[in-house]
Short mmCIF file of C-alpha atoms (C1' of nucleotides) in Angstrom, two decimals:
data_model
loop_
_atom_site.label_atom_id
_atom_site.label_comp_id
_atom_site.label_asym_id
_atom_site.label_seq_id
_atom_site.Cartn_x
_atom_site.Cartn_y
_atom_site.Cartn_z
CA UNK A 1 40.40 58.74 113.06
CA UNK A 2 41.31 59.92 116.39
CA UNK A 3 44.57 60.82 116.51
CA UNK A 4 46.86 58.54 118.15
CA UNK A 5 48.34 60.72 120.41
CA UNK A 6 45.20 61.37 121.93
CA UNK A 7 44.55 57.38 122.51
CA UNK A 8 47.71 57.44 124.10
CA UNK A 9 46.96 60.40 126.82
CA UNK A 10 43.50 58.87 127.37
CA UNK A 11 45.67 55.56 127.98
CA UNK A 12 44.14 53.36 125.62
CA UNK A 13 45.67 49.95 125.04
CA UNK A 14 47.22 48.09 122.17
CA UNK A 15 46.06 44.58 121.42
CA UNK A 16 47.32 42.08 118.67
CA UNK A 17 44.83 39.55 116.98
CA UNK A 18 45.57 37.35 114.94
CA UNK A 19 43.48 36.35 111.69
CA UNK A 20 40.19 35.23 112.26
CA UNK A 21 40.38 36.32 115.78
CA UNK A 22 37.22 37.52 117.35
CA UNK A 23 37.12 40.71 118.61
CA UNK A 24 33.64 41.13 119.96
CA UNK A 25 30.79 38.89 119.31
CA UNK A 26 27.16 39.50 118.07
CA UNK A 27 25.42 39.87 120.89
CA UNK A 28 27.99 41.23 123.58
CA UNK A 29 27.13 44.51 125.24
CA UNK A 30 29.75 47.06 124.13
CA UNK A 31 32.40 48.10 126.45
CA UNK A 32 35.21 49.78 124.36
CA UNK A 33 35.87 52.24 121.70
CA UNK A 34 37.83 50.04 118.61
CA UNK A 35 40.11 51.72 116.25
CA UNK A 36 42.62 49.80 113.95
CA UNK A 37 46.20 50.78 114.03
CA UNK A 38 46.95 48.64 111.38
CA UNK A 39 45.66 45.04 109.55
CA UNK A 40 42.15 44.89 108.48
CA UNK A 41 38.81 44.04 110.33
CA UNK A 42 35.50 42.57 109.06
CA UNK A 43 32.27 42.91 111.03
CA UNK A 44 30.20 40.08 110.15
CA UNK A 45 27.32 38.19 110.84
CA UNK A 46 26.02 34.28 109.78
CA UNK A 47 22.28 33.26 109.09
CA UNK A 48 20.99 29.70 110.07
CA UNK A 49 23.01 28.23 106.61
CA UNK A 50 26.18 29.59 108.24
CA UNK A 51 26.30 32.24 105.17
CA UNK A 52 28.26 34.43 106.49
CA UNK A 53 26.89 38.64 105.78
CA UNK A 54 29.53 41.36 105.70
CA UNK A 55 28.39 44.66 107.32
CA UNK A 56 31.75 46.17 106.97
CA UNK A 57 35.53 46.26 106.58
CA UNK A 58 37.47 48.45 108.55
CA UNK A 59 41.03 49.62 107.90
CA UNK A 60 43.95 51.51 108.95
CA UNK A 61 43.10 54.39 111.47
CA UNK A 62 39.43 53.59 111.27
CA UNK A 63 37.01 52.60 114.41
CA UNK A 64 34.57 50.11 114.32
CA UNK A 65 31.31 49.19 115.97
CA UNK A 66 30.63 52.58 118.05
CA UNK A 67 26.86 52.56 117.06
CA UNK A 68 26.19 50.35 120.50
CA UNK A 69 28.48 52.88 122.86
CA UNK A 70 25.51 55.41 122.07
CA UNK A 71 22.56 53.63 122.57
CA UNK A 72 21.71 50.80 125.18
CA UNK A 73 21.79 48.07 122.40
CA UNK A 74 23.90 44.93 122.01
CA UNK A 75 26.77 44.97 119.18
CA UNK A 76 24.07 43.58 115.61
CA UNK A 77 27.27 41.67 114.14
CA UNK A 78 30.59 40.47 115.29
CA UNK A 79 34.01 41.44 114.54
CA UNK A 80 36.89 39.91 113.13
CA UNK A 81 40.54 40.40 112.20
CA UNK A 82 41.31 39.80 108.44
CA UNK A 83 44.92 39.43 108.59
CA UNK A 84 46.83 39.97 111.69
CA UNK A 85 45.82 43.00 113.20
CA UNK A 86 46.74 46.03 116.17
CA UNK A 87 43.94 47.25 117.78
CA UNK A 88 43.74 50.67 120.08
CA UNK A 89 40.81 49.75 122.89
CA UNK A 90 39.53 52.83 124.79
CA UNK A 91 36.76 51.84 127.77
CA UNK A 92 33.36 53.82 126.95
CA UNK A 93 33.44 55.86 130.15
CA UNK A 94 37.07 57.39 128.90
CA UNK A 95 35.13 57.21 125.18
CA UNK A 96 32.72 59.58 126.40
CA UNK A 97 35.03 61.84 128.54
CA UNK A 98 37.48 62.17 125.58
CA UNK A 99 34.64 63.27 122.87
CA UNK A 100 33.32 65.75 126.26
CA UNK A 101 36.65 67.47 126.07
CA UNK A 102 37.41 67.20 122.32
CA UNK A 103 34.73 68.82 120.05
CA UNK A 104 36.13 68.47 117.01
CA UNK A 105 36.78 64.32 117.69
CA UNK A 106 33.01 64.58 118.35
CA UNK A 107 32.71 66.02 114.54
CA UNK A 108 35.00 63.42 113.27
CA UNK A 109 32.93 60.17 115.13
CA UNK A 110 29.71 62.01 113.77
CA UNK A 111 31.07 62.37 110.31
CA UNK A 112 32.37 59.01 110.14
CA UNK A 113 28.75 57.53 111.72
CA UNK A 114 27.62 59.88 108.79
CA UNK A 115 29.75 58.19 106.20
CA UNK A 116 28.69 54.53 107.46
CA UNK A 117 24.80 55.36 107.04
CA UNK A 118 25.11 57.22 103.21
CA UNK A 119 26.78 53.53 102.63
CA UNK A 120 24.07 51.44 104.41
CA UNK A 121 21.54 54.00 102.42
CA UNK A 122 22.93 53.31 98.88
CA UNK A 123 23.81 49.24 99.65
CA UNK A 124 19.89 48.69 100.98
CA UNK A 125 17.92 49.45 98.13
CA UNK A 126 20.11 47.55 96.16
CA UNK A 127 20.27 44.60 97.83
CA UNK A 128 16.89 43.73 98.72
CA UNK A 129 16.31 43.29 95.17
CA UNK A 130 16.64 40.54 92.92
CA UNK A 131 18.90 41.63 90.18
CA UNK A 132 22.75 40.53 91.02
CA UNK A 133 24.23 42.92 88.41
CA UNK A 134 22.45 45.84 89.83
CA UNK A 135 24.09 44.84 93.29
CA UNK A 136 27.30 44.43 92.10
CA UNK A 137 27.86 47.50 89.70
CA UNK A 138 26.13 49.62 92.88
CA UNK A 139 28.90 48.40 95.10
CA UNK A 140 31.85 48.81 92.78
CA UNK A 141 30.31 52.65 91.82
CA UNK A 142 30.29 52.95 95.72
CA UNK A 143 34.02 52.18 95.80
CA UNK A 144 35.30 54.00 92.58
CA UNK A 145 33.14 57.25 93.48
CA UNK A 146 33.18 57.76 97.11
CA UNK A 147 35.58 56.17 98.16
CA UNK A 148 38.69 56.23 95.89
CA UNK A 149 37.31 59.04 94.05
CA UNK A 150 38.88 58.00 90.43
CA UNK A 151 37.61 58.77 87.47
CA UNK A 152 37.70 57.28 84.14
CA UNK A 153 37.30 53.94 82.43
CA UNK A 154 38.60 50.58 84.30
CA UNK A 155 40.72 52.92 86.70
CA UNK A 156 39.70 51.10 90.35
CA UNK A 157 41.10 47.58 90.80
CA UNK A 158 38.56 45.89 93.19
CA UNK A 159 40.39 44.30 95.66
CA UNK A 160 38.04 41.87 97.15
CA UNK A 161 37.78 38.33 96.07
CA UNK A 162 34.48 36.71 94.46
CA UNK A 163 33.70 35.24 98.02
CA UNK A 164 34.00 38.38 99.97
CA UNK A 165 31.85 40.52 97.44
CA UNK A 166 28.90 37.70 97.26
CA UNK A 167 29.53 38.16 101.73
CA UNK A 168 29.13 41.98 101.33
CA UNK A 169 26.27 41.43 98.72
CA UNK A 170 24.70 38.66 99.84
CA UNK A 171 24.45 36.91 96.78
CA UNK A 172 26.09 33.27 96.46
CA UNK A 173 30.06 33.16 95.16
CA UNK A 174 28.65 31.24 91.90
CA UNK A 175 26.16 34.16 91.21
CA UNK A 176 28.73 36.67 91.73
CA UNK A 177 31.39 34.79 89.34
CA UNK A 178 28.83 34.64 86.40
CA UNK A 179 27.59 37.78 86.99
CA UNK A 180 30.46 39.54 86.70
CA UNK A 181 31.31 37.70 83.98
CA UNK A 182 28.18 38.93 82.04
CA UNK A 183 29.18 42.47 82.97
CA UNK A 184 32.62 42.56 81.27
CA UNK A 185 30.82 41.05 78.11
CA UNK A 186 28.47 43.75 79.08
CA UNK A 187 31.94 46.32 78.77
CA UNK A 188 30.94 47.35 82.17
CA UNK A 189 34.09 46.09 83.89
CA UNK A 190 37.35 44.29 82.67
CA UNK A 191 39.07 41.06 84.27
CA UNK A 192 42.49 40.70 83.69
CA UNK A 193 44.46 38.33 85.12
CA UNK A 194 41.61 36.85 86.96
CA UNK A 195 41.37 40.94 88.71
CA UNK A 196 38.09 43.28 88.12
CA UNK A 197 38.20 46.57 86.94
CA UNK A 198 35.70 49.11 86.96
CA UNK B 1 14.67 65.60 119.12
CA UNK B 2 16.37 69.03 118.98
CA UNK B 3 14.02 70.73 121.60
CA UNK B 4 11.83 73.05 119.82
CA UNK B 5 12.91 76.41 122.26
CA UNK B 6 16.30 75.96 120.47
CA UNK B 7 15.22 75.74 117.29
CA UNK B 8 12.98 78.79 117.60
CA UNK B 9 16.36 80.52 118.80
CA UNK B 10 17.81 79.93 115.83
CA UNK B 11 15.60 81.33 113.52
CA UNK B 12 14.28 77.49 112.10
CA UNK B 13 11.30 78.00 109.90
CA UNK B 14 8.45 76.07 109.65
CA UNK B 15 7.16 75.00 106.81
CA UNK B 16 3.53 72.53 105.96
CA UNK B 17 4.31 69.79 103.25
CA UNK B 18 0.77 68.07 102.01
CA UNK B 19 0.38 64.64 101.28
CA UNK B 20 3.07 63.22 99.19
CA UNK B 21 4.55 66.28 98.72
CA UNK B 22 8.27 65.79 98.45
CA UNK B 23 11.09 67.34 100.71
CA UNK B 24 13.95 66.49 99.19
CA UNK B 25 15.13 64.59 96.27
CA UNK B 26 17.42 62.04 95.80
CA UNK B 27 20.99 63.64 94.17
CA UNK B 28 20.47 66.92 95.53
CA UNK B 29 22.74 68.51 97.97
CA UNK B 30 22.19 69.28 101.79
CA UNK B 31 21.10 72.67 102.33
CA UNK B 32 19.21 71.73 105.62
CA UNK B 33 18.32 70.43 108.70
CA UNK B 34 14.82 68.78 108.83
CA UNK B 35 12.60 67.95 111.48
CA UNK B 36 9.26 66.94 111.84
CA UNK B 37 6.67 69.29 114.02
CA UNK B 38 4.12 66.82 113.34
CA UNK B 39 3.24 64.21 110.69
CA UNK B 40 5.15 61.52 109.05
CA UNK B 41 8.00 62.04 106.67
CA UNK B 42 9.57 58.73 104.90
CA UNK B 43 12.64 58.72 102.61
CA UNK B 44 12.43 56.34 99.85
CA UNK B 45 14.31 55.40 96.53
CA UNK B 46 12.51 54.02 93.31
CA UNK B 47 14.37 51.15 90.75
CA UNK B 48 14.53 51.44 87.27
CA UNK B 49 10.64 49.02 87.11
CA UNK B 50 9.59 52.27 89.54
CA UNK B 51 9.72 49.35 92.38
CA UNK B 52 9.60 51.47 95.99
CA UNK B 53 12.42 50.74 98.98
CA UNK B 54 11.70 52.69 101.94
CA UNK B 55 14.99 53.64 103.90
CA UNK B 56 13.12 54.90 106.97
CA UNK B 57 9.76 56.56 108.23
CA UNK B 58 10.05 59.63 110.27
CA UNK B 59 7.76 60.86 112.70
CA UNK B 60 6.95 63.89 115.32
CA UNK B 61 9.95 65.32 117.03
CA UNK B 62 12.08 62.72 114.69
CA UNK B 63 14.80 64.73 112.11
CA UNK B 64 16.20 62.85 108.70
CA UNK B 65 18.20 63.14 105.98
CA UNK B 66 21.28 64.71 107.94
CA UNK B 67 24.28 62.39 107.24
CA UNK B 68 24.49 64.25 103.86
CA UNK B 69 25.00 67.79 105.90
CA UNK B 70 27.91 66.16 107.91
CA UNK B 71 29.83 64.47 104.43
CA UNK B 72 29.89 65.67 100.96
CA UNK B 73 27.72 63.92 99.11
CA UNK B 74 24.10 64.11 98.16
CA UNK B 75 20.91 63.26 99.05
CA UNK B 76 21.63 59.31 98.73
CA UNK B 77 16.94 59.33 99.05
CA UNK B 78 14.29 61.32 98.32
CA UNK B 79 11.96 62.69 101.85
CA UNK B 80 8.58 62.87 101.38
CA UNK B 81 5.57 63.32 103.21
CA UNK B 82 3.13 60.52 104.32
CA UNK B 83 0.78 62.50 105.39
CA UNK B 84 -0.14 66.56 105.55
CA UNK B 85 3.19 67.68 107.73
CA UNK B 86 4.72 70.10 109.43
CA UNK B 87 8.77 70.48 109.34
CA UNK B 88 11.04 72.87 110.98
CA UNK B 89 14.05 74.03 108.37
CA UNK B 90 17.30 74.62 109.72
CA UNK B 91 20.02 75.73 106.97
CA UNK B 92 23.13 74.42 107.50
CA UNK B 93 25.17 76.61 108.39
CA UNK B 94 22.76 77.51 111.63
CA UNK B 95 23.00 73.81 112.37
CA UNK B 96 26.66 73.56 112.94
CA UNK B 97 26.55 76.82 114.90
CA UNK B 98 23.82 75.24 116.96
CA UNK B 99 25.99 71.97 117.65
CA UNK B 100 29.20 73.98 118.17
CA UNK B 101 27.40 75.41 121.18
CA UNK B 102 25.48 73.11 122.15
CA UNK B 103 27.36 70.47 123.08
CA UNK B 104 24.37 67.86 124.93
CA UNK B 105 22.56 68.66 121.39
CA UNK B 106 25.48 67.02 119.46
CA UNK B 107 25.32 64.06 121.72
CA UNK B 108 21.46 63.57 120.92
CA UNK B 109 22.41 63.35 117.29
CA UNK B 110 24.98 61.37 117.29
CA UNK B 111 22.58 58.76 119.36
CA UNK B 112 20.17 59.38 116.89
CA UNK B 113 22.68 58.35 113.66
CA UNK B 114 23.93 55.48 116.20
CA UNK B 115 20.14 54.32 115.90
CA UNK B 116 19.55 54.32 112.20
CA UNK B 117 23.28 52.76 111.76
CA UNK B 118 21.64 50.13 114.48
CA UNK B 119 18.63 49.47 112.36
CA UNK B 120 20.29 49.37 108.92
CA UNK B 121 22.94 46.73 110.37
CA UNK B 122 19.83 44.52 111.35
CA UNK B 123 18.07 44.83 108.20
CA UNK B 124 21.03 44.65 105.98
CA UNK B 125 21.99 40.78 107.02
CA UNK B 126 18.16 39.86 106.45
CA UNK B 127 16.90 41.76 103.22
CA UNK B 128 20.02 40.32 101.03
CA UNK B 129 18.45 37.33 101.84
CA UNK B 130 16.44 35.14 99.85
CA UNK B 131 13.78 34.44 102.63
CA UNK B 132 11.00 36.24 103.12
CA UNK B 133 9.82 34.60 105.90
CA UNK B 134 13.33 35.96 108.08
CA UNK B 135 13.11 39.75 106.73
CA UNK B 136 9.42 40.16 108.16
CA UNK B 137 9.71 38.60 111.35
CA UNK B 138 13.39 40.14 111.62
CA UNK B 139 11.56 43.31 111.11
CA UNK B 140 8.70 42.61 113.40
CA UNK B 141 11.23 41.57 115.90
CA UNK B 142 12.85 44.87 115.66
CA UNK B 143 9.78 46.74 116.46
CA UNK B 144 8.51 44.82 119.14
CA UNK B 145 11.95 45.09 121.02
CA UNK B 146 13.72 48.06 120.25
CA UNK B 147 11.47 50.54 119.36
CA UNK B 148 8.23 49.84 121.07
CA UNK B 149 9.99 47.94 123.61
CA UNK B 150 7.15 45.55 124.50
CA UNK B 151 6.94 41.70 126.17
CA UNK B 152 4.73 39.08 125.70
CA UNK B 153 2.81 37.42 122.96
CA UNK B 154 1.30 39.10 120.03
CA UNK B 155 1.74 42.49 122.03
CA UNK B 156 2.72 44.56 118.97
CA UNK B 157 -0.27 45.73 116.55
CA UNK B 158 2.00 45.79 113.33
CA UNK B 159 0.64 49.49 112.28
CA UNK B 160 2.28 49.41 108.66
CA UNK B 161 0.11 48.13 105.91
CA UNK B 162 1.40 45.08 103.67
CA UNK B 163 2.64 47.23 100.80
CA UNK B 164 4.54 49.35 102.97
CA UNK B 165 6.25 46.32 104.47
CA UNK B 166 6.56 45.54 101.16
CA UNK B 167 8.54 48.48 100.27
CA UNK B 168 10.43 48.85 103.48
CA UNK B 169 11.89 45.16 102.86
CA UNK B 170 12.50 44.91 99.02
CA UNK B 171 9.60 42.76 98.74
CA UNK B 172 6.55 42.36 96.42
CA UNK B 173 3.46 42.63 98.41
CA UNK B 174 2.01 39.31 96.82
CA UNK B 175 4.51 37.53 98.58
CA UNK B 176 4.28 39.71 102.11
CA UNK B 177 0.54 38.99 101.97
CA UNK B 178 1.85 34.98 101.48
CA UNK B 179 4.24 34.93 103.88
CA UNK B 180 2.38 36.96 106.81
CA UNK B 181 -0.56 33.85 106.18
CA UNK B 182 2.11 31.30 106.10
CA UNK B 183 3.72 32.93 109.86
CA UNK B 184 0.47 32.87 111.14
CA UNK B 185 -0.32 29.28 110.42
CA UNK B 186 3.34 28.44 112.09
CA UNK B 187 1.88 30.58 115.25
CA UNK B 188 4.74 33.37 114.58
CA UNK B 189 2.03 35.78 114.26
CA UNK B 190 -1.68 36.58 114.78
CA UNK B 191 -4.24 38.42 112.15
CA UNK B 192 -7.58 39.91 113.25
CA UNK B 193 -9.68 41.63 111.03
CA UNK B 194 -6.58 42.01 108.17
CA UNK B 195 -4.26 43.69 111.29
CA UNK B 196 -1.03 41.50 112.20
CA UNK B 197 0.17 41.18 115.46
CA UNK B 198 3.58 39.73 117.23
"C1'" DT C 1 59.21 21.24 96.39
"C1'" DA C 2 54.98 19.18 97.18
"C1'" DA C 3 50.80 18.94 99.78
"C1'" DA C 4 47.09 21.45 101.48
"C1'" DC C 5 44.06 25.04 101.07
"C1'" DT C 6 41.69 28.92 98.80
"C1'" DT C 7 39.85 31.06 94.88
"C1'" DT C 8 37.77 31.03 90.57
"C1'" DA C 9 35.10 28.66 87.35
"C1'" DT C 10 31.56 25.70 84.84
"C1'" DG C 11 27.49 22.70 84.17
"C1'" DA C 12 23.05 20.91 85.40
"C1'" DT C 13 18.99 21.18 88.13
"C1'" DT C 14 15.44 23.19 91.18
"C1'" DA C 15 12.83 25.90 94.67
"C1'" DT C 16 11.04 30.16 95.05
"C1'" DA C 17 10.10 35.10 94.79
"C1'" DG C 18 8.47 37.69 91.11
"C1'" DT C 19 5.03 38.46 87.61
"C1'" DC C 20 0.51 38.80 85.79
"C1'" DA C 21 -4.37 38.60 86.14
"C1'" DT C 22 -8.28 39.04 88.76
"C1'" DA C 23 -11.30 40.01 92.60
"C1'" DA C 24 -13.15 40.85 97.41
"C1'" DC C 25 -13.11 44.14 101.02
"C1'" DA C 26 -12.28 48.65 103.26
"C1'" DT C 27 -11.70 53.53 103.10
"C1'" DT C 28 -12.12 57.99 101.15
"C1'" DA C 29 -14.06 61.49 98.25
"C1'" DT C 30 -17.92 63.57 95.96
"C1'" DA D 1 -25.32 57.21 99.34
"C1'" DT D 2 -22.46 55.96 95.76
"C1'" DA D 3 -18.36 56.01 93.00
"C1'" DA D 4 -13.54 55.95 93.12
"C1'" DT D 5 -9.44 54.51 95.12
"C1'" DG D 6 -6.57 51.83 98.09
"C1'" DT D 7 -5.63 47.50 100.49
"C1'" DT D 8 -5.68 42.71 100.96
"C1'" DA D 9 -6.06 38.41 98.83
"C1'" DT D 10 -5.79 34.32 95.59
"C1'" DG D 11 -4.45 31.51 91.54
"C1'" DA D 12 -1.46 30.25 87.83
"C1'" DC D 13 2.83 30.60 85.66
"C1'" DT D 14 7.91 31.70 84.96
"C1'" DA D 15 12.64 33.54 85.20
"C1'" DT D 16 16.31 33.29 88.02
"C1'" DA D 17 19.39 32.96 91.99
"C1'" DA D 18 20.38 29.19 94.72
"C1'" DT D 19 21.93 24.57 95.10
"C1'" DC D 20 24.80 20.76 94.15
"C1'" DA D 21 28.62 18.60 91.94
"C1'" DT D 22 32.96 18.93 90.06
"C1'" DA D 23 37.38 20.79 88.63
"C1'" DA D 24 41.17 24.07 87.15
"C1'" DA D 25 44.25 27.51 88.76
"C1'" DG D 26 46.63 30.13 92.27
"C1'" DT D 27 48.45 30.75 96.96
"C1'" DT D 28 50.08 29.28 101.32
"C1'" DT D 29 52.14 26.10 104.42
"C1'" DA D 30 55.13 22.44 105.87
#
DNA sequence: TAAACTTTATGATTATAGTCATAACATTAT
DNA sequence: ATAATGTTATGACTATAATCATAAAGTTTA
C-alpha cells in the first residue's frame, strides 16, 4: 500500500516470522506502522472458551493494525503470521512524518481505513444475528463483490477452510459445515472436491 | 469535528432533518459529507423480520457515513435522525478540495475512522457471540473507558434505553431487559428507578 | 512410506436466546 | 386531565446453534 521504495527511504525494517508467530499482542500500545511484504497475517482475538475471533486477514502489500497509531488506544486484537511471513516495520514518529510529507499516502491509509470500516459495517449486522446462513452467504457476497469483483454463477472459489470461516463468523466449525451444506442443496453455492463456490 | 469557520468557507449548507427523518439510505451512493450542527443522527440497517442493528449514533460536531466518499461503494446503512437535527452538507467534491488543503483537517478524519474501526473491532469479537451477558457489559465497558473516560464504581449513567441496546448489539430487548437484572444481581451493574449504571 | 496432524463430516443431545403474549409504568400529545 | 404511545418487565414455550462424541479423508512431517 505504500510503496516500497518509500519504506525503504524512511528506513523501515524487514522482519521474518514464522507461522503462528506473534506480531503484536492484544493489549500492547502500538509502536510501528505494519505492512506485509509477503505471507499472510491474521489479527485475532480469543474469548474465555479460547474461541478464537478473526477481525481480519491481511495480505501481500497490505498494513495492518494502524487504527491504534491514531488514537491513544491499545491494539483490540492481536496479530499473527499465517504462513511464514516478511514484514516492513516503520516506528510511528517516522509513520507520521512520512504521511506529513506524502499526501497522497495519506489518501491511500484513509481509503484503506475506509475499506476496513464498509467491511466491519456489512459483517456487524450480520453477525449479531442468529441465522448462520445469513452470515455465511453475507461474507462470501462480501468476497465475490467487493473484493474479487466476479460475476456470474459459482465463479469465486472461497479459499478459507470451514474452521477459519466459523473464526471470521463466529459461528462453531460444525455449524458452518452443515450450513453450508444446506446452502448448496439450497443451489446457493457448489462444493466440489470438498471446495465452495459461490 | 471539521471546525464550523471552514465549513462555512466552503459553501456547506445546512439543512434541519425532523424526527426520524432519514438522511441517507442504505445502497445509495455518496454524494456528501455530513455533519451534525446539533442533534443526534444514527445509521442503522433492518433484516429481512424488519429486526433493527444500529452501526453507530452520531452526535453534535460528530460527521458519518464518509468511508463510502473515500471507496466506491454505497451507502453500506441508512442515517437517520433521532431527534429534530441540524446537518451541515458538504458535496464531495468540496470535501476533497477541503482535505487537499487542509492538511491538519485530514489528520482529524483519519482519527475519527481510526475510532469507529476501534469500536467495531471491540464489538465485532463480542456480538458474534452467543452471550449476552459479554456483549452488554463489553459495551458498557467501552463507554465507561473510552468514550466517557470515567473511574470508579457505577460512575457511568448508561443513557441508551434497553431497546436501543437492543438494537445496537443484535439483541432482542426481552433478553437485554433479562440480562441487565441478571448483571445487577452479580453486582456488575446498578439500576435506580429503571436507569443502569456501571 | 507411515505416523502425526488438520480438516471435514455426522449423529445425538441440550442450554439458551428468540418468540409470543401480556401487562405495569413512564412519557408525550391532545 | 386524559388518551395514546413508548419503555420496561415478566412468564411460558420453542427452535436452533452449541456442545460433545466420534470418525473419515486429506495434508504435512519425520
Amino acid at each position: 500500500m505504500i510503496p516500497e521504495t518509500l519504506l525503504i527511504e524512511y528506513n523501515a525494517t524487514l522482519k521474518t516470522f514464522d507461522k503462528d508467530e506473534i506480531i503484536f499482542s492484544e493489549g500492547e500500545f502500538a509502536r510501528n506502522y505494519y505492512q506485509v511484504k509477503h505471507g499472510i497475517i491474521k489479527m485475532n482475538n480469543f474469548n474465555d472458551d479460547a474461541k478464537e475471533f478473526i477481525q481480519g486477514i491481511f495480505y501481500k502489500r497490505q498494513s495492518f493494525g494502524e487504527p491504534p497509531l491514531f488514537i491513544d488506544v491499545k491494539y483490540p486484537a492481536n496479530a499473527t503470521a499465517i504462513e511464514k511471513s516478511t514484514i516492513y516495520i516503520l516506528p510511528k514518529e517516522k509513520f507520521y512524518e512520512l504521511l506529513q510529507n506524502n499526501k497522497e499516502v495519506h489518501f491511500k491509509i484513509t481509503e484503506s481505513l475506509a475499506k476496513r470500516l464498509y467491511y466491519k459495517a456489512i459483517i456487524a449486522s450480520e453477525i449479531s444475528s442468529q441465522e448462520p446462513s445469513h452470515r455465511i452467504l453475507r461474507f462470501f457476497d462480501y468476497l465475490k463483490n467487493d473484493v474479487f469483483k466476479q460475476e456470474g454463477k459459482f465463479t469465486l472459489k472461497i479459499n478459507y477452510t470451514r474452521q477459519q470461516i466459523s473464526d471470521i463468523l463466529g459461528l462453531r466449525v460444525e455449524t458452518v459445515i452443515r450450513t453450508i451444506k444446506q446452502l448448496e442443496k439450497q443451489g446457493e453455492v457448489k462444493i466440489e472436491n470438498r471446495k465452495v463456490y459461490r
